[in-house]
Structure formats: C-alpha cells, structure tokens
Amino acid sequence: MTKELAKGYEPHDVEKRWYAEWESKGYFRAAATSDKKAYSIVIPPPNVTGALHMGHALNNTLQDILCRWKRMQGYNVLWMPGTDHAGIATQNVVERQLAAEKKDRHELGRDAFIERVWKWKAESGGQIIGQLKRLGASCDWERERFTMDEGLSKAVRTVFVKLYEDGLIYRDNRLINWCPRCHTALSDIEVEHEDKKGHLWHIRYPVANEPGKYVVVATTRPETMLGDTAVAVHPEDERYRDLVGKQVVLPLINREIPVVADDYVDLEFGTGVVKITPAHDFNDFEVGLRHGLDKINIFDESGVVNSAGRQYEGLDRFEARKRVVADLEAAGLLEKIDEHAMAVGGCYRCKTVVEPYLSLQWYVKVAPLAERALAAVKEGRTRIVPKQWENTYYEWMENIRDWCISRQIWWGHRIPAWFCDHCDAVTVAMEPPTKCSKCGSDEIRQETDVLDTWFSSALWPFSTMGWPEKTPLLDTFYPTSCLVTGFDILFFWVARMMMMGLHFMDEVPFHDVYIHALVRDAQGQKMSKSKGNVIDPLTVIDQYGTDAFRFTLAAFAAQGRDIKLAEERIAGYRNFCNKVWNAARFTMMNLEGFDPDTLHHADLTFSEGDKWILHRLNETARTVDETLTGYRYNESAMALYQFTWSEFCDWYLELSKKDLYNGTPERKQTTQYVLWYTLENLLRLLHPFMPFITEEIWQTLPGAKATPSIMQAPYPAHIAALNFPEAAANMERVMAVIGGIRNIRGEMEVPPSKEIAVILSCGSDESLKLMKHNEGSIMGLARVSDLAIGTGIEKPEDASLQVAGDVQIFVPLKGLVDVAAEEERLLKEIAKIAKEIDMFSKKLENPSFVDRAPAEIVAKEREKLAEVTAKKQVLVESLEKIRALKG
C-alpha cells in the first residue's frame, strides 16, 4: 500500500529527524582509501567564537550542494570541517568575562589565562558547528579539526622552524597596524575602515635661516608632527624646486628637518607639501627608507605620547592633538582648517582607532613563496572562478609585502623561539630547548608573542589531513578539489594557502577556487547591526525551513553579482517547497496499487505528453550537470525551479489527469510510471539544494530502493534513450495553443468555471493532425466545451483572435461576454489608472523631489510610473477588442 504524505510540509521535525539519521549512519564519512574517485573540500574554518551569519550560510550552502552532488555521482567525498582559534576575538571574549568578575588576564598570569580560554572553548566555543548542522551541512564531523589541536599545533611548529631554517622568517623593526587597547599588531583584514568626517589642518613650517619664509603642510593627524623627520615635495613641482635640500623648522619642537623630493607626493593634494613621519605612516615609512630618514616613535603601546614628544609627554594621542592644534594657533602657525572626509581604521574587535606603529616583529619573507603561487594560477594548475578575480590575485601577488606574523596576545600558537640573555642569540626549535644553541647557556626565555591566526589557517588544507605525517588521507584527498570562499580573504587566506601548499607539499592546495559574492539587504546595502538590516539565518530557518532558505541562496548566487536578499524571496521559495510537496502528494494519491519494479520504460508506449516531460527531465538533468560543473548555482536552481513548477506541476500533472481518471488500464499504468519516474528523478536532482524535503518524500515512494537514503542514490544523468526532441516540439506547439486560449479567457475575464467554444484554423495538414490527435488535452486544459479544428477557416465576426505558430485560435464571444458592461468596466479602470499616471508624472517632473529625494526612492517612483503606463496600454488594447465586437 502506498504511504500517504501529510497534508502540509512541516520542516522542523523532518529536518531534525533526517539530520540525526544521516549523521548516526555515517553517511557523511569519507573513506581514507577507496576505489572511488576522490573529491575533497576543506571548510573555511569559522571562528570558534562565531555565530552563523549570512556569509557563513551562503558559503556553506554552496559547499554542501557540491558535496552532496558529488557523493550522488559516486565520488568518495571528504568535506573537512573545523574551527579557527581566532586569537584576538577569543581572547577578548574571555577578557570580558574576567572584567565582569573584576579581574584581568595579568592578574591571572599567562598559563592560568590560557587554561581559562580552553575551559571557555569546552563550555561555549563551537556553537557554530551545531548551527551549520541545522543548515544541513554534510561535513565529515568525525574528522572535525581545531587550529590549536595537537596535530595542527605540531604542523605549525614544523612550518615555522623550516621557514626559519630556510631563511624565510626573520625579525625586524617595521611599521605595523597597532591596536592601543588590545596591545597587539593587526593584519590589514583585522582593521575595519569607516568613513568619518575629519579635518585637514594646514600648518606653517618655517624655512630654516630664511626669516618670514615658510611652507604650508596639510595633515589629518597633527599630533604625529612631533615625530616628523622631513617634509617632501614632488620632484617635478616647480613651486618648490629651490627648497629641495634645504631645512625647515619643525613647529613646537624646533628641530630642523630636511626637504626631500619624492614621487610619492601628490601634486594636487593640499599644498603639494607633505610631512614625513616614518614611524607613524605606512607611506612615510617607505619614503623614510628611500631617503635614509630617522624613525621617531612618539607613542607608547597605549597610544600615549612618550618622551620623544617632549612637552606633550603623558598625553593620550587625541588629547595631544587638541593641545598641538591650540599651541600651533597660539604661535600663529596654523593657517587654516578644512572639513575633510576620510576612512578611519579601527580594530575589528574593540573598535579602537588603529595606530601605524613602529615595532619589533617577526616576518615571513614572502616574495620567493609568491613566485610559485603566482605561476600556479597563470599555468592553470589552480583555476579562480569567476575569472575576473585572477587579475586581483595577480596584482596582490606581484606587489606583495613581507608578512608580519607575530601578535602580542596570549591565546594562540606561541612562537617557538627562545632568546639567550647571555649572548642574545635566538634558538628556534620544535621542542623547548634546555640551553642556548649558540653558547650553551641555560639563561633562555621563550618569545611571548603568538603567531597571527592566518599562519595556522594557511596550512589548513594539508595540516587537517595529518601533515607532517604521511597519511592515507593526504594521499587520497590532497590537492583538494575546490575551495569556496569570499573575495575579502582571497589574499589573506587563499594566497597564503597557495604559498604554503606549494612550499611544503610541492603541489597546489586546490584545483578550483570559487569566489562567491556578498549577501546584502534588499536595497543592496551591506548588512550591519548599526543599520538594523541584518537578517539572521537561524530566524529565517525557523520561519521558512532550511530547504527554502538554501534554495533562495542558490537561486541568487550569480557569479560576480552580490545577492540582494529580502525575506519575501525566502517566503517565495517556501511556496516552491510546498509546490514540490503537493506535487508529490498528488502523485502518491494516484499510485495506489502501482509497482514500478514490474515495469521498464523500454516496454511502455508513451504519449506525446509523456515523451515531452521525459525529454524535459532529461534536458534539465543535463543543464544542472553543466551549470554545477561551472559553479553557476543560480542557473542550476532556476532550471530545477522552471522544470518543477512550470512544466511538471503546471502542465504534466494536469495532462495526466485524463489518463489517470478515464484512460485505459495500459494508459493509466504508463501515466503512473511517468509520474513516478519524473518525481523520483526530480527529487534526486533537487536533493543537493533541498536535502530534507527530498529525503522525506523519496522515502515514501513505491518501489525497491538500492540505497537506504536519497543522499546515496545516483544523481540523474542525461539518458539518450529518453531523448524525444520531435515529440517534445509537437507537445510545445499544442501547449502554445492551450496558452493562447487561456490568454483570451484572461483578457476577456471569462470565469475559470465557464466552458467556451473554440475554433482552430490550422495552416498545415501536419498541424491539423497534431491538434486533432491532442483534442482531449486541449479541451480539458483550456476548459473548452466545443472544439472545431480545420484548415482555411474564416474568422467569425464576433471572435477574439490569438495566433500560435501556424494555428489561428478563434473564440466566439457572443453570449460569452456582456460587451456593454465590459466596455464600462474598462473605461473606469483606464480613468482610474490615468489619475495614477498623472500623479507619478507630476512628482517626477518636480525638480525639488528629483534632486532632494534619495536616488533609490526616485528610481522606485520611475518604476511605478512605467508599471502603470504599461497596465494602461493593456487595458486600452482590451477596450479596442471589445469595441470591435460592437461592429
């Protein structure tokens, strides 16, 4: 007996039940060795502190689609999961806990603090893993890794030691991003820039030994002038040519500094003269190197002015700014102050304004590593999709700077370097040494800095598989097949994985890198808490179900185009889930007593409608395979949506009713087979996108199953024997005629319940034969009570006309439509819409509205005007047809 599906689809119980089943049965697990072809993806490890956001949801949905698809294609699939220790972020979380207890980490001491962080991780860390499971992520959870677990820590030490021995790691005093609150260096990606209103102060620097003569320098950070060691002009700037080589007097400090010529100076900015502060500006640091300038650090680690700032010592940097400006004004050295918009960098965790700061740090010499990583993409060993991102990658790699890998925090991989207090030598080793490698002294102490979080992440594709040991997992799955990631970490993570993979594995870490776009709000704005436009994935899942949410993300994941997400769109795809469910219910209710195992399509005689749907199913399978292979997720999703809704549900289910209810036993059985076969294949096609609803329906289908779960069933492929192009084309001609009749009904507002008379005048014997052969389908689907089919038929006077190919469709309207009442209704509608057109037109002709209103509001008003204008045109055309009937 056929199992009946519930009346409506309730996702939450279904999702919980099936995910638990898949996980407990080990369906996500990869085999370390297998005869199957290998396919592998490493997850971009989310921060252990993180909660699921839209970026995670999109990224992991796209990965899961690939992994489920490849499993069903028969691959041995490894989707390696894990989390990142997220140095600064995690330390801040635990520091906030301590602050609530009126404690700080220094009070606890380093070892006790680290213990406290591990305790926090055990109790609260990794909630995102549970959230990824709610999304349906089919990762190999038994192999879950953490960037500070024992195996990955060994890999990190191995890489550090080897790079140091190869001369690729060194220490140097350089300028870095510094957080004065967290007291640590930051990578560029950990600095978040925000547009703010600032000022441009124009300061007079007197020319030495030339009384009354000065140059005007423009700056956005007047307090840093305390550390100026030069002013610079462009070598081709005629205004200042005679000044180059002379000295100017640094205001307030009264130190003489040189005037240098450098191409870095922008002739158009400010006065064309810039102050050079090598210890507090990245560009100035480079200018300083070129001209051999001193580097004067004026701040301590907290952003407080040190003794180099003389009379300003002890002031916070922003307080110092106020005092410096006031003193300049009092001395008559402040020429003017302009309003100036600028991007201010803040620490991504505590939001403190970041300071470019001169500090002794550890660096990786990346140029030798970058050469191979650059060549690998240029040679096609790693492909970046969409291709436009390759140029960005090349630009970064060709202009790469050495990588600052040290951080002044406690949580993270502590740098395996020991300093000798006796001879100042540095010992770098895998295990803690007992004495100095140079002089043998036991007066050694370990570096207190930890490594940048991105250092361990750069090893992720091979460290997660057991490196530095030679493991079966590495042999089977490295290089990985694909990396799915966002464009914002193409350089910080992807490029570094390329460099490390090639250096330590002598092979690229992945064959393909798919770069997805950002998820924005419906207006295209970036989602942020401050704007209040954040859509929470978990709230959406609770409201609409996981499958609807996943399908929405896939449907909008067009290459190179950001996703504009609105909840209405997710609601629309929930309707699609309901459509699939209802189609399955209809099918199941009509499969009573049907056993597909006793039939094979080769033994059946198909109607043109059967051949059409089988042909379209076949074509859809081919389209999905081609588009997923090219990472064109939106095209795959749209092909499936179109086939499911517009072909299977809207047409074939309706076509099938005649044979299911009134057909011969043979026709009924064949129709049942086509219904079952199409639905069963469709569920498998949809499964990677909508895993839960497809499993729930698939389990209820009649027939023996070769696998216990749909996720292990083969993915449908194009089958040559089910190609019926001629029959499909014929059926589409019939459907065009039915569509034409429906259009007339709609235009003339004929109620769906009212049957009508129709005349078809065919332009060829072939069309005549085709229409007569499908007479029953036309009458049933177009609600026709009387159908006349012939050739060369004249159009009756009172008939409405539509044309489909070489078939003219006549619908006599006498008695069907009250012409006078319909004319009156249309005239009222046209008058009403004319007022709306007038209202929108006047608004858009008003300069004060167009100039002052936000651009998106104006654009919306233009859209509304275009919409009502088009609507009026349709109504006018309908009115002309009605009046034509009056003669």
Coordinates of C-alpha atoms in Angstrom, one line a residue, residues 478-870:
Y478 CA 45.3 16.4 -1.4
P479 CA 45.3 18.5 -3.5
T480 CA 41.6 19.3 -2.7
S481 CA 39.1 19.7 -5.5
C482 CA 37.6 23.1 -4.7
L483 CA 37.7 25.9 -2.2
V484 CA 34.6 28.0 -1.8
T485 CA 35.2 31.4 -0.2
G486 CA 34.5 35.1 -0.2
F487 CA 36.6 37.6 -2.1
D488 CA 37.6 39.5 1.0
I489 CA 40.0 36.8 2.1
L490 CA 41.4 36.0 -1.4
F491 CA 44.7 37.5 -0.4
F492 CA 44.8 36.9 3.4
W493 CA 43.9 33.3 3.3
V494 CA 43.7 31.8 -0.3
A495 CA 47.1 33.3 -1.5
R496 CA 48.8 32.2 1.7
M497 CA 47.4 28.6 1.4
M498 CA 48.7 28.6 -2.1
M499 CA 52.2 29.7 -1.0
M500 CA 52.4 27.2 1.9
G501 CA 50.8 24.3 0.0
L502 CA 53.4 24.6 -2.8
H503 CA 56.3 25.1 -0.5
F504 CA 55.5 22.2 1.9
M505 CA 53.5 19.8 -0.3
D506 CA 55.1 20.7 -3.7
E507 CA 51.5 20.9 -5.0
V508 CA 48.7 23.4 -5.2
P509 CA 46.2 23.1 -2.3
F510 CA 43.1 23.1 -4.5
H511 CA 42.3 22.8 -8.2
D512 CA 39.5 25.3 -8.2
V513 CA 38.8 28.4 -6.1
Y514 CA 35.2 29.6 -6.3
I515 CA 34.7 33.2 -5.1
H516 CA 31.2 33.9 -4.1
A517 CA 29.7 37.4 -3.7
L518 CA 28.3 39.2 -0.6
V519 CA 24.8 38.8 0.8
R520 CA 23.3 42.3 1.1
D521 CA 19.9 43.6 2.1
A522 CA 17.0 44.1 -0.4
Q523 CA 18.3 47.6 -1.3
G524 CA 21.8 46.4 -1.9
Q525 CA 23.2 47.8 1.4
K526 CA 25.8 45.8 3.3
M527 CA 24.1 44.2 6.4
S528 CA 25.2 45.6 9.7
K529 CA 23.9 45.8 13.2
S530 CA 24.2 49.6 13.2
K531 CA 21.9 49.8 10.2
G532 CA 19.4 47.3 11.7
N533 CA 19.2 45.5 8.4
V534 CA 20.7 42.1 9.4
I535 CA 18.8 39.0 8.5
D536 CA 19.5 36.2 11.0
P537 CA 19.8 32.9 9.1
L538 CA 18.6 30.9 12.2
T539 CA 15.5 33.1 12.4
V540 CA 14.8 32.6 8.7
I541 CA 15.3 28.8 9.1
D542 CA 12.8 28.8 12.0
Q543 CA 10.3 30.7 10.0
Y544 CA 10.6 29.2 6.5
G545 CA 12.5 26.0 6.8
T546 CA 16.1 25.2 5.8
D547 CA 15.3 24.0 2.3
A548 CA 13.5 27.2 1.3
F549 CA 16.4 29.2 2.7
R550 CA 19.1 27.1 1.0
F551 CA 17.3 27.2 -2.4
T552 CA 17.0 31.0 -2.1
L553 CA 20.7 31.4 -1.6
A554 CA 21.5 29.1 -4.5
A555 CA 18.9 30.8 -6.8
F556 CA 20.5 34.2 -6.2
A557 CA 24.2 33.1 -6.3
A558 CA 25.0 34.5 -9.7
Q559 CA 28.7 34.8 -10.4
G560 CA 30.2 38.2 -9.8
R561 CA 26.9 39.7 -8.5
D562 CA 26.0 40.4 -4.9
I563 CA 22.9 38.8 -3.5
K564 CA 20.1 41.3 -2.6
L565 CA 18.2 39.3 0.0
A566 CA 14.7 40.0 1.2
E567 CA 12.5 37.8 3.4
E568 CA 9.8 37.9 0.7
R569 CA 12.1 36.0 -1.6
I570 CA 12.7 33.3 1.0
A571 CA 8.9 33.1 1.5
G572 CA 8.6 32.7 -2.3
Y573 CA 10.8 29.6 -2.2
R574 CA 8.9 28.2 0.8
N575 CA 6.0 28.3 -1.7
F576 CA 8.2 26.3 -4.0
C577 CA 8.8 23.7 -1.3
N578 CA 5.1 23.5 -0.8
K579 CA 4.6 23.1 -4.6
V580 CA 7.1 20.1 -4.6
W581 CA 5.2 18.6 -1.6
N582 CA 1.8 19.0 -3.2
A583 CA 3.0 17.5 -6.5
A584 CA 4.3 14.5 -4.5
R585 CA 1.0 14.2 -2.7
F586 CA -0.9 14.2 -6.0
T587 CA 1.4 11.6 -7.4
M588 CA 1.3 9.4 -4.4
M589 CA -2.5 9.5 -4.2
N590 CA -2.6 8.3 -7.8
L591 CA -0.1 5.4 -7.4
E592 CA -2.4 3.1 -5.4
G593 CA -1.5 -0.5 -6.4
F594 CA 1.3 0.7 -8.6
D595 CA 4.7 -1.2 -8.5
P596 CA 7.5 0.4 -10.6
D597 CA 9.7 -2.6 -10.2
T598 CA 7.5 -4.6 -12.6
L599 CA 7.9 -2.0 -15.4
H600 CA 10.6 -0.6 -17.6
H601 CA 10.3 2.4 -19.9
A602 CA 11.5 0.4 -22.9
D603 CA 8.3 -1.7 -22.6
L604 CA 5.9 1.2 -22.5
T605 CA 4.1 3.2 -25.2
F606 CA 4.4 6.8 -24.3
S607 CA 2.0 9.6 -25.4
E608 CA 3.4 12.9 -26.7
G609 CA 2.8 14.4 -23.3
D610 CA 4.8 11.6 -21.6
K611 CA 7.6 12.0 -24.1
W612 CA 7.6 15.7 -23.6
I613 CA 8.0 15.6 -19.8
L614 CA 10.6 12.8 -20.0
H615 CA 12.6 14.8 -22.6
R616 CA 12.4 17.9 -20.5
L617 CA 13.5 16.0 -17.4
N618 CA 16.4 14.7 -19.4
E619 CA 17.4 18.2 -20.6
T620 CA 17.1 19.5 -17.1
A621 CA 19.5 16.8 -15.8
R622 CA 22.0 17.8 -18.5
T623 CA 21.6 21.6 -17.7
V624 CA 22.1 21.0 -13.9
D625 CA 25.2 19.0 -14.5
E626 CA 26.7 21.6 -16.9
T627 CA 25.9 24.5 -14.7
L628 CA 27.0 23.0 -11.4
T629 CA 30.3 21.9 -13.1
G630 CA 30.8 25.6 -14.0
Y631 CA 29.7 26.8 -10.4
R632 CA 26.7 28.6 -11.9
Y633 CA 24.5 27.7 -9.0
N634 CA 21.7 30.2 -9.9
E635 CA 21.3 28.6 -13.3
S636 CA 21.1 25.1 -11.8
A637 CA 18.5 26.3 -9.3
M638 CA 16.5 28.2 -11.9
A639 CA 16.5 25.2 -14.3
L640 CA 15.1 23.0 -11.5
Y641 CA 12.5 25.6 -10.4
Q642 CA 11.3 26.1 -14.0
F643 CA 11.0 22.4 -14.7
T644 CA 9.3 21.6 -11.4
W645 CA 6.8 24.5 -11.3
S646 CA 6.2 25.4 -14.9
E647 CA 6.5 22.1 -16.6
F648 CA 5.9 19.2 -14.2
C649 CA 3.3 20.8 -12.0
D650 CA 1.6 23.3 -14.3
W651 CA 1.4 21.1 -17.3
Y652 CA 2.2 17.4 -16.9
L653 CA 0.2 16.9 -13.7
E654 CA -2.8 18.5 -15.5
L655 CA -2.2 16.4 -18.6
S656 CA -2.0 13.2 -16.6
K657 CA -5.5 13.5 -15.1
K658 CA -7.3 12.5 -18.2
D659 CA -5.5 9.1 -18.4
L660 CA -5.4 8.6 -14.6
Y661 CA -9.2 9.0 -14.3
N662 CA -10.6 8.0 -17.7
G663 CA -7.8 6.2 -19.5
T664 CA -7.4 2.6 -20.5
P665 CA -5.6 0.3 -18.0
E666 CA -2.5 0.5 -20.2
R667 CA -2.6 4.3 -20.4
K668 CA -3.2 4.6 -16.7
Q669 CA -0.3 2.4 -15.9
T670 CA 2.0 4.2 -18.3
T671 CA 1.0 7.6 -16.9
Q672 CA 1.6 6.3 -13.3
Y673 CA 5.0 5.2 -14.4
V674 CA 5.9 8.5 -15.9
L675 CA 4.6 10.4 -12.9
W676 CA 6.6 8.2 -10.5
Y677 CA 9.7 8.2 -12.7
T678 CA 9.7 12.0 -13.1
L679 CA 9.1 12.7 -9.5
E680 CA 11.7 10.2 -8.3
N681 CA 14.4 11.7 -10.6
L682 CA 13.3 15.2 -9.8
L683 CA 13.8 14.6 -6.1
R684 CA 17.3 13.3 -6.7
L685 CA 18.0 16.4 -8.9
L686 CA 16.8 18.7 -6.1
H687 CA 18.4 16.9 -3.2
P688 CA 21.8 18.8 -3.1
F689 CA 19.8 22.0 -2.9
M690 CA 16.9 20.9 -0.7
P691 CA 18.1 17.8 1.2
F692 CA 15.4 17.5 3.9
I693 CA 12.1 17.6 1.9
T694 CA 13.5 15.4 -0.9
E695 CA 14.6 12.7 1.6
E696 CA 11.2 12.8 3.3
I697 CA 9.3 12.4 0.0
W698 CA 11.7 9.9 -1.5
Q699 CA 11.3 7.5 1.4
T700 CA 7.6 7.3 0.8
L701 CA 7.8 6.5 -2.9
P702 CA 6.8 2.9 -4.0
G703 CA 9.4 0.5 -5.4
A704 CA 12.5 -1.2 -4.0
K705 CA 15.4 1.2 -3.2
A706 CA 19.0 0.3 -3.9
T707 CA 20.2 2.6 -1.2
P708 CA 18.8 3.4 2.3
S709 CA 19.0 7.2 1.7
I710 CA 18.4 9.5 -1.2
M711 CA 21.8 11.1 -0.5
Q712 CA 23.4 7.8 -1.5
A713 CA 21.3 7.3 -4.6
P714 CA 22.8 8.1 -8.0
Y715 CA 22.5 11.6 -9.4
P716 CA 20.3 11.6 -12.5
A717 CA 22.3 11.9 -15.7
H718 CA 21.3 12.6 -19.3
I719 CA 19.9 9.3 -20.9
A720 CA 20.0 9.1 -24.7
A721 CA 17.0 6.7 -24.8
L722 CA 14.8 9.3 -23.2
N723 CA 15.5 11.9 -25.8
F724 CA 12.3 12.8 -27.7
P725 CA 13.0 16.1 -29.4
E726 CA 10.3 15.8 -32.1
A727 CA 7.6 14.7 -29.7
A728 CA 8.6 17.5 -27.3
A729 CA 8.5 20.1 -30.0
N730 CA 5.0 18.8 -31.0
M731 CA 3.8 19.0 -27.5
E732 CA 5.1 22.5 -27.1
R733 CA 3.0 23.5 -30.2
V734 CA -0.1 22.1 -28.5
M735 CA 0.8 23.9 -25.2
A736 CA 1.1 27.2 -27.2
V737 CA -2.4 26.7 -28.5
I738 CA -3.7 26.0 -25.0
G739 CA -1.8 29.1 -23.7
G740 CA -3.4 31.2 -26.5
I741 CA -6.9 30.1 -25.5
R742 CA -6.1 30.8 -21.8
N743 CA -4.9 34.3 -22.8
I744 CA -8.2 35.1 -24.5
R745 CA -10.1 33.8 -21.4
G746 CA -7.9 36.1 -19.2
E747 CA -8.2 39.2 -21.4
M748 CA -12.0 38.9 -21.6
E749 CA -12.2 37.9 -17.9
V750 CA -14.1 34.7 -18.6
P751 CA -14.5 32.9 -15.3
P752 CA -12.4 29.7 -14.9
S753 CA -15.6 27.6 -14.3
K754 CA -17.2 28.7 -17.6
E755 CA -16.5 26.4 -20.6
I756 CA -16.1 28.1 -24.0
A757 CA -16.3 27.2 -27.7
V758 CA -13.1 27.4 -29.7
I759 CA -12.2 27.2 -33.4
L760 CA -8.7 26.2 -34.5
S761 CA -7.7 27.1 -38.1
C762 CA -4.6 25.2 -38.9
G763 CA -2.1 26.4 -41.5
S764 CA -0.9 22.9 -42.5
D765 CA -2.0 19.3 -42.6
E766 CA 0.7 18.5 -40.0
S767 CA -0.8 21.0 -37.5
L768 CA -4.3 19.7 -38.3
K769 CA -3.3 16.1 -37.5
L770 CA -1.4 17.2 -34.4
M771 CA -4.3 19.3 -33.0
K772 CA -6.8 16.5 -33.7
H773 CA -4.5 14.0 -32.0
N774 CA -4.4 16.2 -28.9
E775 CA -8.0 17.3 -28.9
G776 CA -8.8 15.8 -25.5
S777 CA -5.8 17.6 -23.8
I778 CA -6.8 20.9 -25.4
M779 CA -10.4 20.7 -24.3
G780 CA -9.5 19.5 -20.8
L781 CA -6.7 22.0 -20.0
A782 CA -8.4 25.1 -21.7
R783 CA -11.9 24.4 -20.4
V784 CA -13.4 24.0 -23.9
S785 CA -16.9 22.5 -24.4
D786 CA -17.0 22.7 -28.2
L787 CA -13.8 22.5 -30.3
A788 CA -13.8 22.8 -34.1
I789 CA -10.5 22.0 -35.9
G790 CA -9.9 22.6 -39.6
T791 CA -7.9 24.5 -42.2
G792 CA -8.6 27.8 -44.0
I793 CA -11.4 28.7 -41.6
E794 CA -12.5 32.4 -41.8
K795 CA -12.5 34.4 -38.5
P796 CA -16.1 34.8 -37.2
E797 CA -17.1 38.5 -36.8
D798 CA -17.5 38.4 -33.1
A799 CA -14.5 36.3 -32.2
S800 CA -11.3 37.2 -30.3
L801 CA -8.1 36.0 -32.1
Q802 CA -4.7 34.6 -30.9
V803 CA -2.0 33.0 -33.1
A804 CA 0.2 30.1 -32.0
G805 CA 2.7 29.1 -34.8
D806 CA 0.6 28.4 -37.9
V807 CA -2.6 27.9 -35.9
Q808 CA -5.2 30.7 -35.6
I809 CA -7.3 30.5 -32.5
F810 CA -10.8 31.9 -32.6
V811 CA -13.0 32.3 -29.6
P812 CA -16.6 33.5 -30.4
L813 CA -17.5 36.0 -27.7
K814 CA -21.3 36.4 -28.4
G815 CA -23.1 35.5 -25.3
L816 CA -19.8 34.9 -23.5
V817 CA -19.1 38.5 -22.7
D818 CA -21.5 41.4 -21.9
V819 CA -19.9 43.8 -24.3
A820 CA -21.5 47.0 -22.8
A821 CA -20.7 46.1 -19.2
E822 CA -17.1 45.1 -20.1
E823 CA -16.7 48.4 -22.0
E824 CA -17.9 50.4 -19.0
R825 CA -15.6 48.4 -16.6
L826 CA -12.6 49.0 -18.8
L827 CA -13.3 52.7 -19.2
K828 CA -13.5 53.1 -15.3
E829 CA -10.2 51.2 -15.0
I830 CA -8.5 53.4 -17.6
A831 CA -9.7 56.6 -15.9
K832 CA -8.5 55.4 -12.5
I833 CA -5.1 54.4 -13.9
A834 CA -4.8 57.7 -15.8
K835 CA -5.0 59.6 -12.4
E836 CA -2.2 57.4 -11.1
I837 CA 0.0 58.2 -14.2
D838 CA -0.7 61.9 -13.7
M839 CA 0.3 61.7 -10.0
F840 CA 3.6 59.9 -10.7
S841 CA 4.4 62.1 -13.7
K842 CA 3.9 65.4 -11.7
K843 CA 6.1 64.0 -8.9
L844 CA 8.9 63.1 -11.3
E845 CA 8.6 66.5 -13.1
N846 CA 9.1 68.3 -9.8
P847 CA 12.9 69.2 -9.5
S848 CA 12.8 69.6 -5.7
F849 CA 11.6 65.9 -5.4
V850 CA 14.0 64.5 -8.0
D851 CA 17.0 66.5 -6.6
R852 CA 16.4 66.0 -2.9
A853 CA 14.9 62.6 -2.5
P854 CA 17.3 59.6 -2.2
A855 CA 18.2 58.0 -5.6
E856 CA 16.6 54.7 -4.7
I857 CA 13.2 56.4 -3.9
V858 CA 13.3 58.3 -7.2
A859 CA 14.1 55.1 -9.1
K860 CA 11.2 53.3 -7.4
E861 CA 8.8 56.1 -8.4
R862 CA 10.0 55.8 -12.0
E863 CA 9.4 52.0 -11.9
K864 CA 5.9 52.6 -10.6
L865 CA 5.2 55.1 -13.5
A866 CA 6.5 52.5 -16.0
E867 CA 4.3 49.8 -14.4
V868 CA 1.0 51.8 -14.5
T869 CA 1.8 53.1 -18.0
A870 CA 2.2 49.5 -19.3

